[in-house]
Coordinates of C-alpha atoms in Angstrom, one line a residue:
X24 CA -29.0 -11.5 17.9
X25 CA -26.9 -13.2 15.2
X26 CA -23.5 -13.1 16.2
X27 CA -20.6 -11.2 14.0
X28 CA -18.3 -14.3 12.7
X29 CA -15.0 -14.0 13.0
X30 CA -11.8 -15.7 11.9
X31 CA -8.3 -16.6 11.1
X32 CA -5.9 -15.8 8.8
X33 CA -2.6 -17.2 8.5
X34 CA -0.1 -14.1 7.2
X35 CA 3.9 -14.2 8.2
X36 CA 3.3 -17.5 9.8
X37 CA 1.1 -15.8 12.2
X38 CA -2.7 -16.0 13.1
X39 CA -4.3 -12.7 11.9
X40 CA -8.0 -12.0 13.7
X41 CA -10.6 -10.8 10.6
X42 CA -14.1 -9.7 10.6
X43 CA -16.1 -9.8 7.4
X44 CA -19.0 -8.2 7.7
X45 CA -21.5 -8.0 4.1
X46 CA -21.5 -9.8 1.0
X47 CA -21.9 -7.3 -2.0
X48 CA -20.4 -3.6 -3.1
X49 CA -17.3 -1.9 -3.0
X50 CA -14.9 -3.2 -0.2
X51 CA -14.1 -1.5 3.0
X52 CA -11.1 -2.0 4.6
X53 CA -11.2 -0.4 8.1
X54 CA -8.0 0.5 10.3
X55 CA -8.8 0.9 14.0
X56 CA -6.4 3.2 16.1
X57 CA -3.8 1.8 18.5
X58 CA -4.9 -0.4 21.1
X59 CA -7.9 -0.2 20.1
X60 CA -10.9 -3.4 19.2
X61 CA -12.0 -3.3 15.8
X62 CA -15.3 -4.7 17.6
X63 CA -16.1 -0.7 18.5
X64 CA -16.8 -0.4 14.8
X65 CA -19.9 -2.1 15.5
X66 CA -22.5 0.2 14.6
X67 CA -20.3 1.5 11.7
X68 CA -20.4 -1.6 10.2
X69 CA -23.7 -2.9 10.5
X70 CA -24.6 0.4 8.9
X71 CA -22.3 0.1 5.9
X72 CA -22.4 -3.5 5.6
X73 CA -25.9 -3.5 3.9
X74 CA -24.4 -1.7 0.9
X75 CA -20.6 -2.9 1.0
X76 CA -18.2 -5.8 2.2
X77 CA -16.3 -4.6 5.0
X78 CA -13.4 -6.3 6.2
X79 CA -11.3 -5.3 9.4
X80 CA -8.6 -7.0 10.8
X81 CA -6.6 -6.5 14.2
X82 CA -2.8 -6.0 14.0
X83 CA -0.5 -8.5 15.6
X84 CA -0.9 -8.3 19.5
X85 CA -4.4 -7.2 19.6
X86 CA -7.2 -9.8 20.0
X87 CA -6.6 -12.9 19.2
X88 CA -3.6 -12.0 17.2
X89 CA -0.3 -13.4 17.7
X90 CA 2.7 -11.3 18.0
X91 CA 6.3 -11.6 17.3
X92 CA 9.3 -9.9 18.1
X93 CA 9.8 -7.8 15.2
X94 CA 8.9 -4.1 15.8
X95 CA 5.3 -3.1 15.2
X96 CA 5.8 -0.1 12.2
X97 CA 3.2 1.2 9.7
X98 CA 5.7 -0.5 7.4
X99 CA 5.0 -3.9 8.7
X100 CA 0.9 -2.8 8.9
X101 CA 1.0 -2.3 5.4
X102 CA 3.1 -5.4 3.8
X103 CA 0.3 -7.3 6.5
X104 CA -2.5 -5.8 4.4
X105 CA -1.5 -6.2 1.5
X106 CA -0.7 -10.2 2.3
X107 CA -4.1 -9.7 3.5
X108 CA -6.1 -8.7 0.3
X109 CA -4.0 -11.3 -1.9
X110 CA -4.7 -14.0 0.5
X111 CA -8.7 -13.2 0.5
X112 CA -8.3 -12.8 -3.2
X113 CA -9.6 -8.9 -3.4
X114 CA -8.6 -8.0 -7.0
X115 CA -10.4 -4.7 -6.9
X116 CA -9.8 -1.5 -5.4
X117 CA -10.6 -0.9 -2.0
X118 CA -11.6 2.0 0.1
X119 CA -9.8 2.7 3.1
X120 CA -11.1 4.3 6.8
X121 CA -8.5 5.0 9.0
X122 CA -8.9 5.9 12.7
X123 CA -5.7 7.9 14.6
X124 CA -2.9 5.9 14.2
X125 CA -5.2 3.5 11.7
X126 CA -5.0 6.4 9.8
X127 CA -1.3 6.9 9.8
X128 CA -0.9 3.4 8.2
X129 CA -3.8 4.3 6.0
X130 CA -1.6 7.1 4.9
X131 CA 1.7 4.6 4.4
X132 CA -0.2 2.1 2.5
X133 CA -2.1 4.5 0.0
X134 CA 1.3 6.2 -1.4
X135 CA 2.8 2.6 -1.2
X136 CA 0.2 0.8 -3.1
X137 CA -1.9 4.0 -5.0
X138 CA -2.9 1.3 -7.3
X139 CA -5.1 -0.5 -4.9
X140 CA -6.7 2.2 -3.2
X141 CA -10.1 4.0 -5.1
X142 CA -10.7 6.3 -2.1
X143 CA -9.6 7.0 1.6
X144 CA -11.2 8.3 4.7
X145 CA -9.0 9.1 7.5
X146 CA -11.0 9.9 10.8
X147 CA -9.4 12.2 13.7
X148 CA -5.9 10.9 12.0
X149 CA -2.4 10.6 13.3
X150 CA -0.5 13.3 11.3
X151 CA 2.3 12.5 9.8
X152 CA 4.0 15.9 11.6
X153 CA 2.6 14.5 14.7
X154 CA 6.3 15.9 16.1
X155 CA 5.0 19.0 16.5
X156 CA 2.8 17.9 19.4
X157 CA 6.0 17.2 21.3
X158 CA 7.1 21.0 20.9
X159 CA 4.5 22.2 23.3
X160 CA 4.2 23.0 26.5
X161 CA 1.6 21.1 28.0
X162 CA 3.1 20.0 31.6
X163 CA -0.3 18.7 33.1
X164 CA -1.6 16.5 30.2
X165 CA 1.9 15.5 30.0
X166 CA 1.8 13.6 33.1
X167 CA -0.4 11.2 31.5
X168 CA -0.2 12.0 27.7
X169 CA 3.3 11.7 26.8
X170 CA 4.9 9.2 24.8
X171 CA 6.9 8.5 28.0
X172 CA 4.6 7.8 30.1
X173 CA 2.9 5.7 27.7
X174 CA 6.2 3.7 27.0
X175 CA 6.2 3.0 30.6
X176 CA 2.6 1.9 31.3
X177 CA 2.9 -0.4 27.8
X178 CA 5.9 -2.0 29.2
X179 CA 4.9 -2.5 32.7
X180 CA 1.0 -4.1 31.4
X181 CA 3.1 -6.0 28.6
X182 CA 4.7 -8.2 31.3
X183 CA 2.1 -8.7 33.3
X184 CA -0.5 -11.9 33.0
X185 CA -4.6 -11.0 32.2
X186 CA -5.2 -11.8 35.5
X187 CA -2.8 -9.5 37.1
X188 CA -3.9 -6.9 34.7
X189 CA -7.5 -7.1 35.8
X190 CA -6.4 -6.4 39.0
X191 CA -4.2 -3.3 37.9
X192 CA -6.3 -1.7 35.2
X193 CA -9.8 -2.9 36.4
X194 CA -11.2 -2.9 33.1
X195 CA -14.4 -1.1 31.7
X196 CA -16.8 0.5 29.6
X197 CA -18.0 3.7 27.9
X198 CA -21.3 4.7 27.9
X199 CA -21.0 4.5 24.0
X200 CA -19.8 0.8 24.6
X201 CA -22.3 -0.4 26.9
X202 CA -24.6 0.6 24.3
X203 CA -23.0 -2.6 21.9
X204 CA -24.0 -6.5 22.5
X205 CA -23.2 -8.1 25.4
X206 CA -21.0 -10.7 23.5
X207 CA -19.1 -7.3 21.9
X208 CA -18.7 -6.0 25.7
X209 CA -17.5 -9.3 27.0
X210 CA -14.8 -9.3 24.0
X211 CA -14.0 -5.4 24.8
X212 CA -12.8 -6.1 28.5
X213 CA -11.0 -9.3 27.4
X214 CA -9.2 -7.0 24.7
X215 CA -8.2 -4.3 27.5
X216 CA -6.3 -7.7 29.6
X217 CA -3.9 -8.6 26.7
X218 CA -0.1 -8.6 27.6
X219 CA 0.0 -8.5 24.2
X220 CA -2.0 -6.0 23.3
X221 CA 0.5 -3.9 25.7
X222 CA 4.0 -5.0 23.4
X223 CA 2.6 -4.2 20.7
X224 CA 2.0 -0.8 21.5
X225 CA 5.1 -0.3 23.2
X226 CA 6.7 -0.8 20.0
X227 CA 4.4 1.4 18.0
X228 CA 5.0 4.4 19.6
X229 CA 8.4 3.6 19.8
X230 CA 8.8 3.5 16.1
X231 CA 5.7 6.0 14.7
X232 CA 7.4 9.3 15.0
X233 CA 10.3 7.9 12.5
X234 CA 6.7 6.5 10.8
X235 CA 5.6 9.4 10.3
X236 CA 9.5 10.7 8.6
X237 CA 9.0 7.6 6.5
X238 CA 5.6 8.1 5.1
X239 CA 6.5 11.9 4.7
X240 CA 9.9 11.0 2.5
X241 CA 7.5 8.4 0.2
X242 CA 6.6 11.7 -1.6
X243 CA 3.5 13.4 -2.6
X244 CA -0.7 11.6 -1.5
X245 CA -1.9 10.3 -4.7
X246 CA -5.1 11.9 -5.9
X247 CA -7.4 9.7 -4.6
X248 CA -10.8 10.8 -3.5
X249 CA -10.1 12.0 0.5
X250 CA -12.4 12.7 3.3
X251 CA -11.0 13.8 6.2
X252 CA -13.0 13.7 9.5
X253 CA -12.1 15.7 12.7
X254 CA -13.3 16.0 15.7
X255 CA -15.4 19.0 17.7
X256 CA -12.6 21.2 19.5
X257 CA -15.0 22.9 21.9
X258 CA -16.9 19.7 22.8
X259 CA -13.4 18.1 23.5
X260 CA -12.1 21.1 26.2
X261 CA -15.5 21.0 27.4
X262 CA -15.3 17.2 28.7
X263 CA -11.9 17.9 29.8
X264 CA -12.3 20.9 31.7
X265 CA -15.2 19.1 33.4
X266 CA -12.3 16.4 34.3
X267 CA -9.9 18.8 36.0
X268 CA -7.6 19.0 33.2
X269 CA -6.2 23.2 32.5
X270 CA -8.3 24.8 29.7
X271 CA -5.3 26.7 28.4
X272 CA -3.1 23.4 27.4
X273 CA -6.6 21.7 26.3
X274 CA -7.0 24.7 23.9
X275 CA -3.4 25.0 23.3
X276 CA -3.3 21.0 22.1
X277 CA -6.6 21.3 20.4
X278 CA -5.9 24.1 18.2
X279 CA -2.7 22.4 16.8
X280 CA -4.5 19.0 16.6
X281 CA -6.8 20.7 14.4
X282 CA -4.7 21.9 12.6
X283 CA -2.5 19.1 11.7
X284 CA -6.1 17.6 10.6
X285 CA -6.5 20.4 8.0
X286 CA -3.1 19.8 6.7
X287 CA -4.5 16.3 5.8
X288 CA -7.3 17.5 4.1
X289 CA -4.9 19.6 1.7
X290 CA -3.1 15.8 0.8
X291 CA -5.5 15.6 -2.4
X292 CA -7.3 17.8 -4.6
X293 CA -10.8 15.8 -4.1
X294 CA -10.4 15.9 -0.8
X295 CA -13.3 16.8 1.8
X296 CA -12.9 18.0 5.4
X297 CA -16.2 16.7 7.9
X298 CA -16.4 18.2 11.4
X299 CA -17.8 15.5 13.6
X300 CA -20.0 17.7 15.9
X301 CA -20.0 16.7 19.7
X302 CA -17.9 14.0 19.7
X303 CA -14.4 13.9 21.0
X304 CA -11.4 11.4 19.3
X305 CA -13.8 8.0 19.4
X306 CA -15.6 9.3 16.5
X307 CA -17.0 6.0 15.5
X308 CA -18.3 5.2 18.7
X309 CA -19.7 8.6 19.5
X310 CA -21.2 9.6 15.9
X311 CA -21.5 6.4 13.6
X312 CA -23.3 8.5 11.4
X313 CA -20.6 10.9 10.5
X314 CA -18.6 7.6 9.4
X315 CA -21.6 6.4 7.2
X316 CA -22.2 10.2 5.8
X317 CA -18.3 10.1 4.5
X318 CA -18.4 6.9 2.9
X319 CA -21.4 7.8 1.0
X320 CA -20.2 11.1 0.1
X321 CA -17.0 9.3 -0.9
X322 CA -18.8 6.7 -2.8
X323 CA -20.4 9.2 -5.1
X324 CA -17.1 10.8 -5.9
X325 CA -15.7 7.7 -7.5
X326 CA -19.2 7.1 -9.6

């Protein structure tokens, strides 16, 4: 099996981890979700590579990386790729797939740079009124789920070494990500050790509610062709149910999830909303095909 070739770019004095993956059509620019590989986009991209050029990139922390001390904002994501696409040269317009907080900076970057953006897919997305999560009462998923209690793991993990977090988080895999190569799964449980990986997410959630305020204030989504993917609210409460968690705050967080995602499929007149049947918020890893279904749906828009 031919190996995925990956390499290094030099942006804000920093090495920058890309992945280019196909060598003709429009240009893909995917945006995984926080603390999450780009390497899980696998499938996607071996499907969608035959037919476009599809570049991902992993933010500064994740991978290999390097991080700084300057905060981790959807600001800074989208000054990176933008530095990005000048330094690789991509003159033309790109299409843009954004997963959960991906697709918050997806969001930032397509009222910042309209120009540069011929269509965007934004799959199980961050919301911009993400707030209104915090406003309900949800005292058991809370215990695990809260910002806080994320903001403590992340600072905890980010001062640990990989060895000590081996021993702490014991990583592994999905089902969905045993199904990738083994050199993909190696790289997977390397990414879950990173100290790095740990800061920079500290920071994000530190700074994405005021994010979120930002991109709201930058005014009104261009009219861009828009898909908008969500995830199966029944299949979700299902899995967790199974898991012990309480129906009524699964429902409770579900329903309001889903509707912050139909919000986002009200940003542009050509928009498009896709529910991703039997798959929960991993929609790329769980139903590749949905992915590859939007982008061709999206692709005949803009013809």
């Amino acid at each position: 099996m031919k190996m995925q070739n990956y390499e290094l770019l030099t942006i804000n004095h920093r090495k920058i981890e890309v992945l280019r993956k196909g060598n003709s059509g429009p240009p893909i620019i995917i945006l995984a979700g926080m603390g999450c590989s780009f390497d899980e986009w696998y499938e996607v991209t071996d499907t969608i590579s035959t037919y476009s050029k599809v570049i991902l990139f992993h933010r500064p922390g994740l991978g290999k990386s390097e991080i700084g001390n300057e905060p981790r904002t959807t600001t800074a994501v989208v000054e990176e790729l933008k530095k990005m696409l000048d330094q690789i040269v991509l003159n033309e317009s790109v299409i843009l797939i954004g997963h959960s907080y991906g697709g918050l900076c997806v969001q930032h970057f397509a009222k910042v740079y309209p120009e540069k953006v011929s269509g965007v897919i934004l799959v199980d997305s961050t919301s911009v009124d993400l707030k209104k999560l915090d406003e309900l009462y949800l005292p058991v998923l809370d215990e695990e789920g809260s910002d806080a209690h994320w903001l403590e793991k992340c600072l905890e993990y980010s001062k640990m070494t990989s060895n000590e977090l081996k021993r702490e988080i014991q990583p592994s895999l999905t089902k969905q990500q045993r199904r990738l190569p083994f050199y993909i799964q190696n790289r997977l449980l390397e990414f879950q050790v990173n100290p790095s990986m740990y800061q920079a997410m500290y920071s994000e959630i530190t700074n994405w509610k005021d994010d979120a305020e930002l991109i709201k204030n930058l005014g009104e989504f261009p009219d861009l062709p828009l898909i908008v993917i969500k995830r199966d609210k029944e299949y979700n409460i299902l899995l967790s149910v199974q898991e012990g968690y309480p129906e009524d705050e699964l429902r409770l967080l579900e329903e309001t999830w889903g509707k912050l995602i139909h919000a986002q499929a009200n940003l542009s007149e050509r928009s498009e909303l896709i529910l991703a049947n039997n798959a929960t918020h991993a929609i790329y890893l769980e139903r590749p095909d949905i992915i590859n279904l939007a982008l061709q749906k999206l692709l005949n828009q803009r013809q």
